Coordinates of C-alpha atoms and ligand atoms in Angstrom, one line a residue:
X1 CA -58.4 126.8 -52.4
X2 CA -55.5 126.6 -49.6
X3 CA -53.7 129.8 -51.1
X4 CA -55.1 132.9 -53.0
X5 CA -53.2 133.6 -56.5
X6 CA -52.3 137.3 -57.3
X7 CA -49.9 138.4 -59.2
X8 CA -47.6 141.5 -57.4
X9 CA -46.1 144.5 -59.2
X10 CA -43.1 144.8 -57.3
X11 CA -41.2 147.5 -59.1
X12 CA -39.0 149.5 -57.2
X13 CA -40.2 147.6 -53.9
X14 CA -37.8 146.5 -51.3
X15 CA -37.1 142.8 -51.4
X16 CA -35.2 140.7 -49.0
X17 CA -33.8 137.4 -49.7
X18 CA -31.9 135.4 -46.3
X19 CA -29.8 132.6 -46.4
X20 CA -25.9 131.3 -48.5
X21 CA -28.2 128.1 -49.9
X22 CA -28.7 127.7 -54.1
X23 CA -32.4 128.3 -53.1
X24 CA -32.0 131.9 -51.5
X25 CA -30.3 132.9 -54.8
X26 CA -32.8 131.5 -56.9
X27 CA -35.4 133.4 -55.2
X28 CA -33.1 136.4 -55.2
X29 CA -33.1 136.0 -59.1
X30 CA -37.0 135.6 -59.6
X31 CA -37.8 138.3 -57.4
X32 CA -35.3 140.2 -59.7
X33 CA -37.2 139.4 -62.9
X34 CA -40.1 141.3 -61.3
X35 CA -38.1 144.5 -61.2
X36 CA -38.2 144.4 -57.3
X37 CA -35.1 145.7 -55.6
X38 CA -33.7 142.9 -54.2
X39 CA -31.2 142.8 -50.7
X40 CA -29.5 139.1 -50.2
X41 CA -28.3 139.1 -47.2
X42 CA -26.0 136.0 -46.8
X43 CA -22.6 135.2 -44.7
X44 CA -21.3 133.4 -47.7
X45 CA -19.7 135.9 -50.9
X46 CA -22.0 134.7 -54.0
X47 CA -21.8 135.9 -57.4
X48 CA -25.6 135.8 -58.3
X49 CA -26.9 135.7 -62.0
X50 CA -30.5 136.9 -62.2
X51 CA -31.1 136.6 -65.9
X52 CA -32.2 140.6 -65.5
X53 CA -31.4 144.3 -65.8
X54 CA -32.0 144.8 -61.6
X55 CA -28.8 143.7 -60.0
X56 CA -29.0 142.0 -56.2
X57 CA -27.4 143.9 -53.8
X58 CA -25.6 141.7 -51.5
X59 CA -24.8 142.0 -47.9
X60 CA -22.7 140.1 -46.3
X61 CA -22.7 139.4 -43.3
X62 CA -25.8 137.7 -40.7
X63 CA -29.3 138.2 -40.7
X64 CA -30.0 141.6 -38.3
X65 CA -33.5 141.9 -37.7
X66 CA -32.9 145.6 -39.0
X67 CA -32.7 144.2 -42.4
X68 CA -36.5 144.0 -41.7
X69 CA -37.0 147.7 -41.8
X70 CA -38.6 149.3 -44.9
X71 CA -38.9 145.4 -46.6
X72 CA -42.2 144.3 -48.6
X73 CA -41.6 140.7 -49.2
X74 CA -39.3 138.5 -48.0
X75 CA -38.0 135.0 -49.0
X76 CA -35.8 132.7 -46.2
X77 CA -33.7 129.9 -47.1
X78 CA -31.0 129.8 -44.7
X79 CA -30.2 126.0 -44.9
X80 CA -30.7 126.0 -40.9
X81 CA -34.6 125.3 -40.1
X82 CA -34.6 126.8 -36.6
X83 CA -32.8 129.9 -37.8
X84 CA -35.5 129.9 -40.8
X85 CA -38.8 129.5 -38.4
X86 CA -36.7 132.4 -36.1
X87 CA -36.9 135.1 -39.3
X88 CA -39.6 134.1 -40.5
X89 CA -41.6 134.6 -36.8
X90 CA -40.1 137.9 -36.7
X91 CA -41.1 139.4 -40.6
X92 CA -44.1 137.9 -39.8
X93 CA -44.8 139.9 -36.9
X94 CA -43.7 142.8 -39.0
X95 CA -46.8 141.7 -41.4
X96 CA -44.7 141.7 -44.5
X97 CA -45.3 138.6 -47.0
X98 CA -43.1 135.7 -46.3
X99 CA -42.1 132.8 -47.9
X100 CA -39.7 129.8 -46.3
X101 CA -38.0 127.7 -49.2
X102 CA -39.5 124.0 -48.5
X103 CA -40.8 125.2 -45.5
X104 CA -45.0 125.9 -46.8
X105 CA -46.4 126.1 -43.3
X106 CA -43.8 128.5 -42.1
X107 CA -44.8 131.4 -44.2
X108 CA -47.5 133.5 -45.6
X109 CA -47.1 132.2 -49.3
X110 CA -45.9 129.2 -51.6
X111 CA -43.9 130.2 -54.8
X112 CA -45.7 128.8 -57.6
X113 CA -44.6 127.1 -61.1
X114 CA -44.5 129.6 -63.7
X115 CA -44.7 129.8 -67.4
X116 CA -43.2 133.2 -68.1
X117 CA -44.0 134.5 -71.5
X118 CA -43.5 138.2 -71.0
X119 CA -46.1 139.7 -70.2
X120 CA -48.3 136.5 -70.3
X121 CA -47.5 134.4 -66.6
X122 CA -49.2 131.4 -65.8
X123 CA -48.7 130.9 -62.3
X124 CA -49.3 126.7 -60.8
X125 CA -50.1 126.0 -57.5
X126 CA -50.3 122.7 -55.9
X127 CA -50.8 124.0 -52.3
X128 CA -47.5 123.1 -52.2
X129 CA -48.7 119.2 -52.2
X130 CA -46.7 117.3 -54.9
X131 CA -43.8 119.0 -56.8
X132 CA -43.6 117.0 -59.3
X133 CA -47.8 117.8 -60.3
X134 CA -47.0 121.3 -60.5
X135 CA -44.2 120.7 -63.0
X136 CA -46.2 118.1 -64.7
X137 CA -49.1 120.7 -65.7
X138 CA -46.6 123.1 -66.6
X139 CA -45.2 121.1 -69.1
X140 CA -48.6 120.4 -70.3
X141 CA -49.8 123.8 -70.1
X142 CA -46.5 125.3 -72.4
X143 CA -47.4 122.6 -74.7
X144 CA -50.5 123.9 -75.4
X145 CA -49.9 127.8 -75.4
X146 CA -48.7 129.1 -78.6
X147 CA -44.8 131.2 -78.5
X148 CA -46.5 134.4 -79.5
X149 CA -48.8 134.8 -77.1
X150 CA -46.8 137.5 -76.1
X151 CA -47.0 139.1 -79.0
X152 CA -51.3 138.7 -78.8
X153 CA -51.1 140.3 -75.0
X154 CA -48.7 143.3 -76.1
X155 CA -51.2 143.5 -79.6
X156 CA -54.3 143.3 -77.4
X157 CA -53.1 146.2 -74.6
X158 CA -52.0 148.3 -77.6
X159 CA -56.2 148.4 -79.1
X160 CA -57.4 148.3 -75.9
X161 CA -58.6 151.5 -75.4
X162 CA -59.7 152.2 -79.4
X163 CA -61.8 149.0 -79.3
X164 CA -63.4 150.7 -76.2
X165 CA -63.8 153.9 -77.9
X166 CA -65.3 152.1 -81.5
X167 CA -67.3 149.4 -79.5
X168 CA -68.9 150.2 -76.5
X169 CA -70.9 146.6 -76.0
X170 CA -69.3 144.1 -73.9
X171 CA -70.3 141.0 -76.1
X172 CA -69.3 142.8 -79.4
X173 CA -66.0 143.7 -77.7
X174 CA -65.6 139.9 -77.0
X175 CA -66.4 138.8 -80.6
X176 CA -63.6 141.3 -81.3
X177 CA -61.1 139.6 -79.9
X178 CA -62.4 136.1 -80.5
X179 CA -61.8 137.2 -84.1
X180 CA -58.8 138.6 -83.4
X181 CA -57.8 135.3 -81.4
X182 CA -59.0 133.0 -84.2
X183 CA -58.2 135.0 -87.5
X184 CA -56.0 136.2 -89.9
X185 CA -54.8 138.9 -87.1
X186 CA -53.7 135.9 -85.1
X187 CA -51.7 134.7 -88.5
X188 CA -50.2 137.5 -89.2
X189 CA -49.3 138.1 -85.2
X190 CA -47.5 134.4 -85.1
X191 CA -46.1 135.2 -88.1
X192 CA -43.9 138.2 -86.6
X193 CA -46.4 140.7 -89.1
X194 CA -47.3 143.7 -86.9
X195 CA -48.2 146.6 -89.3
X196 CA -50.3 143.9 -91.1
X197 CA -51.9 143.1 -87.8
X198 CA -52.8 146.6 -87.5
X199 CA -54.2 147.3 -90.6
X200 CA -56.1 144.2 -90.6
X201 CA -57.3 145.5 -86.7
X202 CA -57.8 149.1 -88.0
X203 CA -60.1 147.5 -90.6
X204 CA -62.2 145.6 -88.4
X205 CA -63.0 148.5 -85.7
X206 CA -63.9 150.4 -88.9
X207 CA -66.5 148.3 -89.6
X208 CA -67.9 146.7 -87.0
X209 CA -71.0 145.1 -88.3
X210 CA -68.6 142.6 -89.8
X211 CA -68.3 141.1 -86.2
X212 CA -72.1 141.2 -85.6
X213 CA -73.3 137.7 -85.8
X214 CA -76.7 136.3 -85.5
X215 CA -77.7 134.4 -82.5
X216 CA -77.6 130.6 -82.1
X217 CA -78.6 127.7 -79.8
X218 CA -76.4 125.1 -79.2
X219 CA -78.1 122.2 -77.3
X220 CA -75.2 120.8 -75.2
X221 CA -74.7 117.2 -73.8
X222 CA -73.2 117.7 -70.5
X223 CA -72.6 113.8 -70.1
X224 CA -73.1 112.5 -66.5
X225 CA -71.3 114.9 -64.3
X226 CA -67.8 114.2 -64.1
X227 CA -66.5 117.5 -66.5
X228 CA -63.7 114.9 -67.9
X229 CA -66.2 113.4 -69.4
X230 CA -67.6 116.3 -71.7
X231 CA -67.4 116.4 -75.1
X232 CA -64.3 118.5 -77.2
X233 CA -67.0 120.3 -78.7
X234 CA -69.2 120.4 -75.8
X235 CA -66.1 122.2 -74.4
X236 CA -65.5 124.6 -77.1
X237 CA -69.4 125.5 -76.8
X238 CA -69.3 126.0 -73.6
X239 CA -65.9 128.1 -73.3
X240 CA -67.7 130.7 -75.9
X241 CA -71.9 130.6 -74.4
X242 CA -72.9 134.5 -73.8
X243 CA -75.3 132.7 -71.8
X244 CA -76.1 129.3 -70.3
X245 CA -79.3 128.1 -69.5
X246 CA -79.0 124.5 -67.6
X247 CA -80.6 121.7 -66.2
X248 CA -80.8 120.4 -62.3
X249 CA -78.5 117.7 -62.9
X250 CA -75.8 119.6 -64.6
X251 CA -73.3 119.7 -62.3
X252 CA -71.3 123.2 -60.4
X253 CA -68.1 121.5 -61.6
X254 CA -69.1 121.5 -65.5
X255 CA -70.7 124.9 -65.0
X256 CA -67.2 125.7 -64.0
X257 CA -65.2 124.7 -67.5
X258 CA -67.5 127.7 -68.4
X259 CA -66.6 131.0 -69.6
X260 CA -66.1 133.2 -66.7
X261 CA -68.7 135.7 -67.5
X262 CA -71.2 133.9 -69.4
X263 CA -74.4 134.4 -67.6
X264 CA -75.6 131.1 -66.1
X265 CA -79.4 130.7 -65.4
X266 CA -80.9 127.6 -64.0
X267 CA -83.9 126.2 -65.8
X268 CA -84.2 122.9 -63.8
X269 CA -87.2 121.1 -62.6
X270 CA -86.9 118.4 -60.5
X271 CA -88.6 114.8 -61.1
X272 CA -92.1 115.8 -59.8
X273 CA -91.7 119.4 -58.4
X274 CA -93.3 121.8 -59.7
X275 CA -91.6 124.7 -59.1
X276 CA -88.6 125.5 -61.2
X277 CA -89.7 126.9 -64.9
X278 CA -91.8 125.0 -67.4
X279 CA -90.6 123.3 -70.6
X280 CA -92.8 126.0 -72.3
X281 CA -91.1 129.2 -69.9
X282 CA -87.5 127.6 -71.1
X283 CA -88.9 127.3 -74.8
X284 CA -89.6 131.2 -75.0
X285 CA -86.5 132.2 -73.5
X286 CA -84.5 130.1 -75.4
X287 CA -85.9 131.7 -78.2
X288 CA -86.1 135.5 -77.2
X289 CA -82.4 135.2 -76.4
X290 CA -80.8 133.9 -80.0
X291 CA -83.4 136.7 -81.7
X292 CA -81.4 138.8 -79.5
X293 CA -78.0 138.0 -81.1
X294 CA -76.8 136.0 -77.9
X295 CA -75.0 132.8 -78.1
X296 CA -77.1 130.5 -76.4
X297 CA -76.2 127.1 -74.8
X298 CA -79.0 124.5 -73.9
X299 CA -77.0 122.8 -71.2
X300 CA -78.6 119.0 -70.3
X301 CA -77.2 116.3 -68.2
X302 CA -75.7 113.5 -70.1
X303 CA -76.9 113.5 -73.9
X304 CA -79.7 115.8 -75.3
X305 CA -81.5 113.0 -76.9
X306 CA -82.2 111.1 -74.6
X307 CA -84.7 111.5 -71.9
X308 CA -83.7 115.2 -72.5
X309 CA -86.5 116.6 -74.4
X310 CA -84.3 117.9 -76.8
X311 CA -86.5 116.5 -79.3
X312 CA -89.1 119.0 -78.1
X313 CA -86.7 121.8 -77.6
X314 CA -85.2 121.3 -81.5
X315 CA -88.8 121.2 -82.7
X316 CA -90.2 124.2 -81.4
X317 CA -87.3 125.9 -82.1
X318 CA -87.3 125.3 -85.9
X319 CA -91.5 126.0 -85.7
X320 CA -89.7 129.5 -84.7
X321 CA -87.2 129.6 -88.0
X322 CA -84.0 128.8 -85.4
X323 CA -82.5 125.7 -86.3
X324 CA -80.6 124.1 -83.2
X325 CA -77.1 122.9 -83.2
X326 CA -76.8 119.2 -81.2
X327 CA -73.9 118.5 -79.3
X328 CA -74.2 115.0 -77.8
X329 CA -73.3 113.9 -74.7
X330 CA -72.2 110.7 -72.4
X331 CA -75.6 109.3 -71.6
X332 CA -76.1 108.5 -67.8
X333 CA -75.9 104.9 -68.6
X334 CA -73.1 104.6 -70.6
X335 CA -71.2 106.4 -67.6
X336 CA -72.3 105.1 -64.4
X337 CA -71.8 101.6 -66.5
X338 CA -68.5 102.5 -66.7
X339 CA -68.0 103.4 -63.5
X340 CA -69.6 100.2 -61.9
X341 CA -67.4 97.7 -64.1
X342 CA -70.9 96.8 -66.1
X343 CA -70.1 96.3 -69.7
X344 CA -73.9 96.8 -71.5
X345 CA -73.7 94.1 -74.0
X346 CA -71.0 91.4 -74.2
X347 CA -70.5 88.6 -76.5
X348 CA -71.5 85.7 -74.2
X349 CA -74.1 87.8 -72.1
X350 CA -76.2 90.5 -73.5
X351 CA -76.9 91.3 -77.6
X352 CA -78.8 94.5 -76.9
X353 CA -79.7 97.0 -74.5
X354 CA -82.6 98.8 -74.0
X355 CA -82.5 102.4 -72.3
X356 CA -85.6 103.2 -71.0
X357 CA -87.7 105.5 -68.7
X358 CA -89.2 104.4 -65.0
X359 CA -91.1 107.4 -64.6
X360 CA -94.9 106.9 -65.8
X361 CA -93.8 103.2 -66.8
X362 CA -96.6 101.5 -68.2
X363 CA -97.8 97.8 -67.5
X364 CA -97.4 97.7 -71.4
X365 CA -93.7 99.1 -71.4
X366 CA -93.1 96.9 -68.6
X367 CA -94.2 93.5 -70.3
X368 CA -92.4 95.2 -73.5
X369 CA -89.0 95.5 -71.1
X370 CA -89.7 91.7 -69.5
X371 CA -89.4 90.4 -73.4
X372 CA -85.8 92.6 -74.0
X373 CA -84.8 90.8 -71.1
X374 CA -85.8 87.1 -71.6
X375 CA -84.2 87.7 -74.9
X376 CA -80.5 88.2 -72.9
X377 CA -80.6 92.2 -73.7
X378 CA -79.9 94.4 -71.0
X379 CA -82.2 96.8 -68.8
X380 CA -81.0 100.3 -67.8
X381 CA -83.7 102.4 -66.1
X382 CA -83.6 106.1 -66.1
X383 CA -85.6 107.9 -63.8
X384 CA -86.7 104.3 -61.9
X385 CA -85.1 104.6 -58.6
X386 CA -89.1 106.0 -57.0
X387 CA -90.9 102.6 -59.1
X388 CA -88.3 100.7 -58.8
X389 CA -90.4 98.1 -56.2
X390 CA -93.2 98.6 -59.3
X391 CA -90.7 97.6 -61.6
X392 CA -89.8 94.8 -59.9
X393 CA -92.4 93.3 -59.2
X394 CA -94.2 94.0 -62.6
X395 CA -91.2 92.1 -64.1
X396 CA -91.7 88.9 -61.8
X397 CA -95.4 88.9 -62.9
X398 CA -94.0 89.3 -66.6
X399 CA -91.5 85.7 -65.4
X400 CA -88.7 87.3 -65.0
X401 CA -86.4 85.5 -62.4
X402 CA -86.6 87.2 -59.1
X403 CA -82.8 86.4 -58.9
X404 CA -82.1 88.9 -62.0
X405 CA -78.9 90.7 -61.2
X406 CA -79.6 94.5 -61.0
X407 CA -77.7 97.2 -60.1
X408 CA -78.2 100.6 -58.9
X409 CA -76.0 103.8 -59.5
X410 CA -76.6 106.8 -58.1
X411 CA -74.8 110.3 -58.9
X412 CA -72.9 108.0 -61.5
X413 CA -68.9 109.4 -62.2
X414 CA -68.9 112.0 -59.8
X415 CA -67.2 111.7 -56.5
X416 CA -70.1 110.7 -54.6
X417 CA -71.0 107.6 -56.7
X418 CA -72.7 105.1 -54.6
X419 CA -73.0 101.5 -56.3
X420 CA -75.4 98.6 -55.0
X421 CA -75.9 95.4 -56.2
X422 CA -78.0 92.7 -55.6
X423 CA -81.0 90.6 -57.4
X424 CA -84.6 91.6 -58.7
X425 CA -86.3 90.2 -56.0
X426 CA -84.0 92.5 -53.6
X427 CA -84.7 96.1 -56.0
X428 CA -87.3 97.5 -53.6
X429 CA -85.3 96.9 -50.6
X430 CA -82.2 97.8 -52.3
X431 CA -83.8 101.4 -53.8
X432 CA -85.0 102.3 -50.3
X433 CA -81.0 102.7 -49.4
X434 CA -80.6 105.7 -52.2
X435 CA -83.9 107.5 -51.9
X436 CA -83.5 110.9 -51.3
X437 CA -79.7 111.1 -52.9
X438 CA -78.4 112.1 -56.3
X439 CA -79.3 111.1 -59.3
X440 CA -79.6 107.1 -59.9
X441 CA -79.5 105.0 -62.7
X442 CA -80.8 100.9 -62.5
X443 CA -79.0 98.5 -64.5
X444 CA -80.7 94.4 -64.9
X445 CA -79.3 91.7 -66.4
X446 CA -77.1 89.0 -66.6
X447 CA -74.3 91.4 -67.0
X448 CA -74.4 92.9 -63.9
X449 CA -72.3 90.0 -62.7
X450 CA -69.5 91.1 -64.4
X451 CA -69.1 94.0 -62.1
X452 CA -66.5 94.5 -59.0
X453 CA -69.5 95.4 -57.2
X454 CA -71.3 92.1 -57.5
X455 CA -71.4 89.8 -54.8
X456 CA -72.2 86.2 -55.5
X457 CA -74.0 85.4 -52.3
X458 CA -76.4 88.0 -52.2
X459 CA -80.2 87.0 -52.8
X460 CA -81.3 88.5 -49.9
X461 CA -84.7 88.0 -51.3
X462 CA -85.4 83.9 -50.5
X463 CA -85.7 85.6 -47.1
X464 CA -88.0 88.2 -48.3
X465 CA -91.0 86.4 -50.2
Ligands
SAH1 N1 -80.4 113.2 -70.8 C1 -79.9 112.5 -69.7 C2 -81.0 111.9 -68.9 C3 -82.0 112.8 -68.2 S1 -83.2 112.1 -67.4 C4 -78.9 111.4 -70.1 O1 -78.7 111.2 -71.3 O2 -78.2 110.9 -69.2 C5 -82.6 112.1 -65.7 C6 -82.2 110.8 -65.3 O3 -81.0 110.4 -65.8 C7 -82.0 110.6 -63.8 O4 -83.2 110.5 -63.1 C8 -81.1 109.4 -63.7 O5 -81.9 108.2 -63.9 C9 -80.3 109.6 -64.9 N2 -79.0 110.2 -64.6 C10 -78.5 111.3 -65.1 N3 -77.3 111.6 -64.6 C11 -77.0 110.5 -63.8 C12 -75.8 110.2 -63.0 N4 -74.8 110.9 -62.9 N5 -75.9 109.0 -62.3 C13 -77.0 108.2 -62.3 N6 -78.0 108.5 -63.1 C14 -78.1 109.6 -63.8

């Protein structure tokens, strides 16, 4: 973060605006809106319209440094850079907050876009980077927030303190105003009704079991790490978890579409550790926590089904009387193929693919996987990077062609992908160069040539055997 957002209550406090330039009287205007009493100092007369009840005062005449003196915040925009760095040294020095139109690096702070719905403000910041971005998201971001959102803010600061009084537990508290966000309040709110909001509100903290819900479990594909890449609904479950209980792979940036203060424990194990908790610990909590009314989110990389042990987890949860809710993910292959330019099947390569597991691969599943792949079908190995010499050279002895193009992806969509390619005779030597790094995915077959990544001359391996 290159600048900290806050938002100021500046009512009644002395603001200072410097310079004869459209941009000083713009900022004299916004800092105007915030009730701040504003000085323009400026050797030009001006006639400024702030769109607000606080008039500018306006002085006019030169900067004096004097004009300093009892000043909170101060905004420069004199047209005249050396003149702006000058003021700007000398508030500065003076500690005050200071902001130089165009001029970023001069001051303490960067005015952001805003959205300004009353008392609702959405405040964009670019670090001052691209313009255009921070106007780009704020179209994006009114498009998406409804008109009376106002009206829910003013609503929700008005029952603050009885939903307090009648419901002293945080998470029943939060269910309140989801209802209230989601419901016929929220109706009756766009709709310009306020007694009938009230009553309706009046109703509900009357009776407050009406909000208590059970508990649930919502086992959540995360997909393969890049947060763009998670589901709508994996979103939505995510946005309302009391609590999240997530896997090793799941990444901090998807933890971070999160709600704020949903708790977050990690219930990862890496690929033969064994610390971290056991699929039986994770089981029991899991359990403990929805017969405890908490909204529980099973949170697994890429999709729960597969090489998730969701099966398990869905099982043993319905042994208990809970029945799960599934919310699938982007499996690892299906993004790191993306990402590598690899499409799975294709009409004139590959009729199937196979998605299977390298860890504990059998000599059986091997010979099984050597069959898939004469037959055209593609190969992607999960957990294989460790066996992927094994693999190898299990598949040569089932007559696969050691000049198979493969392809290795590790910490697929996020932005540390790494991509190698090369042949089947080259996968040992080629897995060495990712051991010890993020997660990795192997990809064989003929479709591996399709890729960006691939390099015709590369069997490395006629020098190898
Ligand atoms: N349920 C997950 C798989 C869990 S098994 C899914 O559907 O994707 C863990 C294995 O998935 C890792 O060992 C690796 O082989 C693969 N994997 C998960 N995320 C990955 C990523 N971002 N890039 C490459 N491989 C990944």
């Amino acid at each position: 973060m290159d600048h900290l957002p806050v938002f100021l209550n500046l009512k009644g406090k002395t603001a200072l605006v410097v310079g004869a330039t459209p941009a000083a009287w713009r900022r004299a205007a916004w800092l105007a809106r915030a009730d701040a009493a504003v000085t323009l100092v400026t050797n030009q007369s001006v006639a400024v319209e702030t769109g607000s009840e606080t008039p500018v005062t306006l002085v006019e005449r030169s900067f004096a440094e004097t004009d300093l003196d009892g000043v909170r915040i101060v905004c420069i925009a004199t047209g005249d850079r050396d003149e702006d760095a000058r003021i700007a040294a000398q508030a500065d020095a003076r500690g005050l907050l200071v902001n130089v139109v165009d001029r970023g690096d001069l001051g303490s702070f960067i005015v952001p876009a805003t959205i300004d719905r009353g008392s609702v403000t959405v405040a964009i910041g670019t670090g001052g980077a691209l313009p255009g971005l921070a106007s780009e998201l704020r179209h994006l971001i009114e498009d998406a927030m409804p008109d009376h959102v106002d009206r829910i803010a003013q609503f929700a600061t008005e029952f603050r303190q009885a939903a307090e009084a009648f419901l002293p537990e945080v998470d029943m508290r939060r269910r309140l105003w989801e209802t209230v966000l989601s419901g016929p309040i929220a109706t009756a709110l766009r709709a310009g009704q306020l007694p009938e909001a009230r009553r309706k509100m009046f109703e509900l903290l009357a009776r407050p079991e009406r909000l208590k819900s059970d508990g649930e479990i919502l086992l959540v594909g995360a997909g393969p790490g890049d947060p763009e890449l998670l589901t709508l609904r994996a979103l939505w479950a995510l946005r309302r978890a009391d609590i999240i209980l997530y896997d090793e792979l799941v990444t901090p940036a998807i933890l971070d579409r999160a709600r704020r203060d949903a708790e977050r424990i990690p219930v990862g194990r890496r690929q033969g550790d064994s610390r971290g908790w056991t699929q039986e610990e994770t089981n029991a909590l899991m359990l403990r926590l929805a017969r405890a009314g908490r909204r529980v989110v099973r949170l697994k990389a890429g999709d729960p089904f597969i090489f998730g042990r969701g099966g398990e987890e869905v099982e043993y949860l319905q042994r208990h009387g809970i029945t799960a809710t599934v919310v699938p993910g982007l499996t690892a292959a299906l993004g790191c193929a993306a990402g590598a330019g690899i499409p799975l099947t294709h009409r004139d390569h590959a009729s199937a693919v196979l998605f299977a597991a390298g860890h504990g691969a059998t000599a059986d599943g091997t010979t099984r996987w050597a069959a898939h792949l004469k037959a055209g079908g593609t190969l992607a190995v999960y957990m294989g990077l460790t066996s992927a010499k094994a693999i190898a050279d299990a598949l040569a002895a089932g007559g696969i062609a050691r000049d198979l193009p493969v392809a290795i992806i590790e910490n697929g969509s996020r932005p540390e992908e790494r991509i190698s390619t090369g042949v089947l005779g080259d996968l040992g030597w080629l897995a060495d160069q990712h051991q010890g790094g993020g997660p990795t995915l192997l990809v064989l077959g003929d479709v591996v040539r399709l890729s960006p990544h691939w390099h015709a001359e590369q069997p490395l391996w006629t020098a190898a055997w």
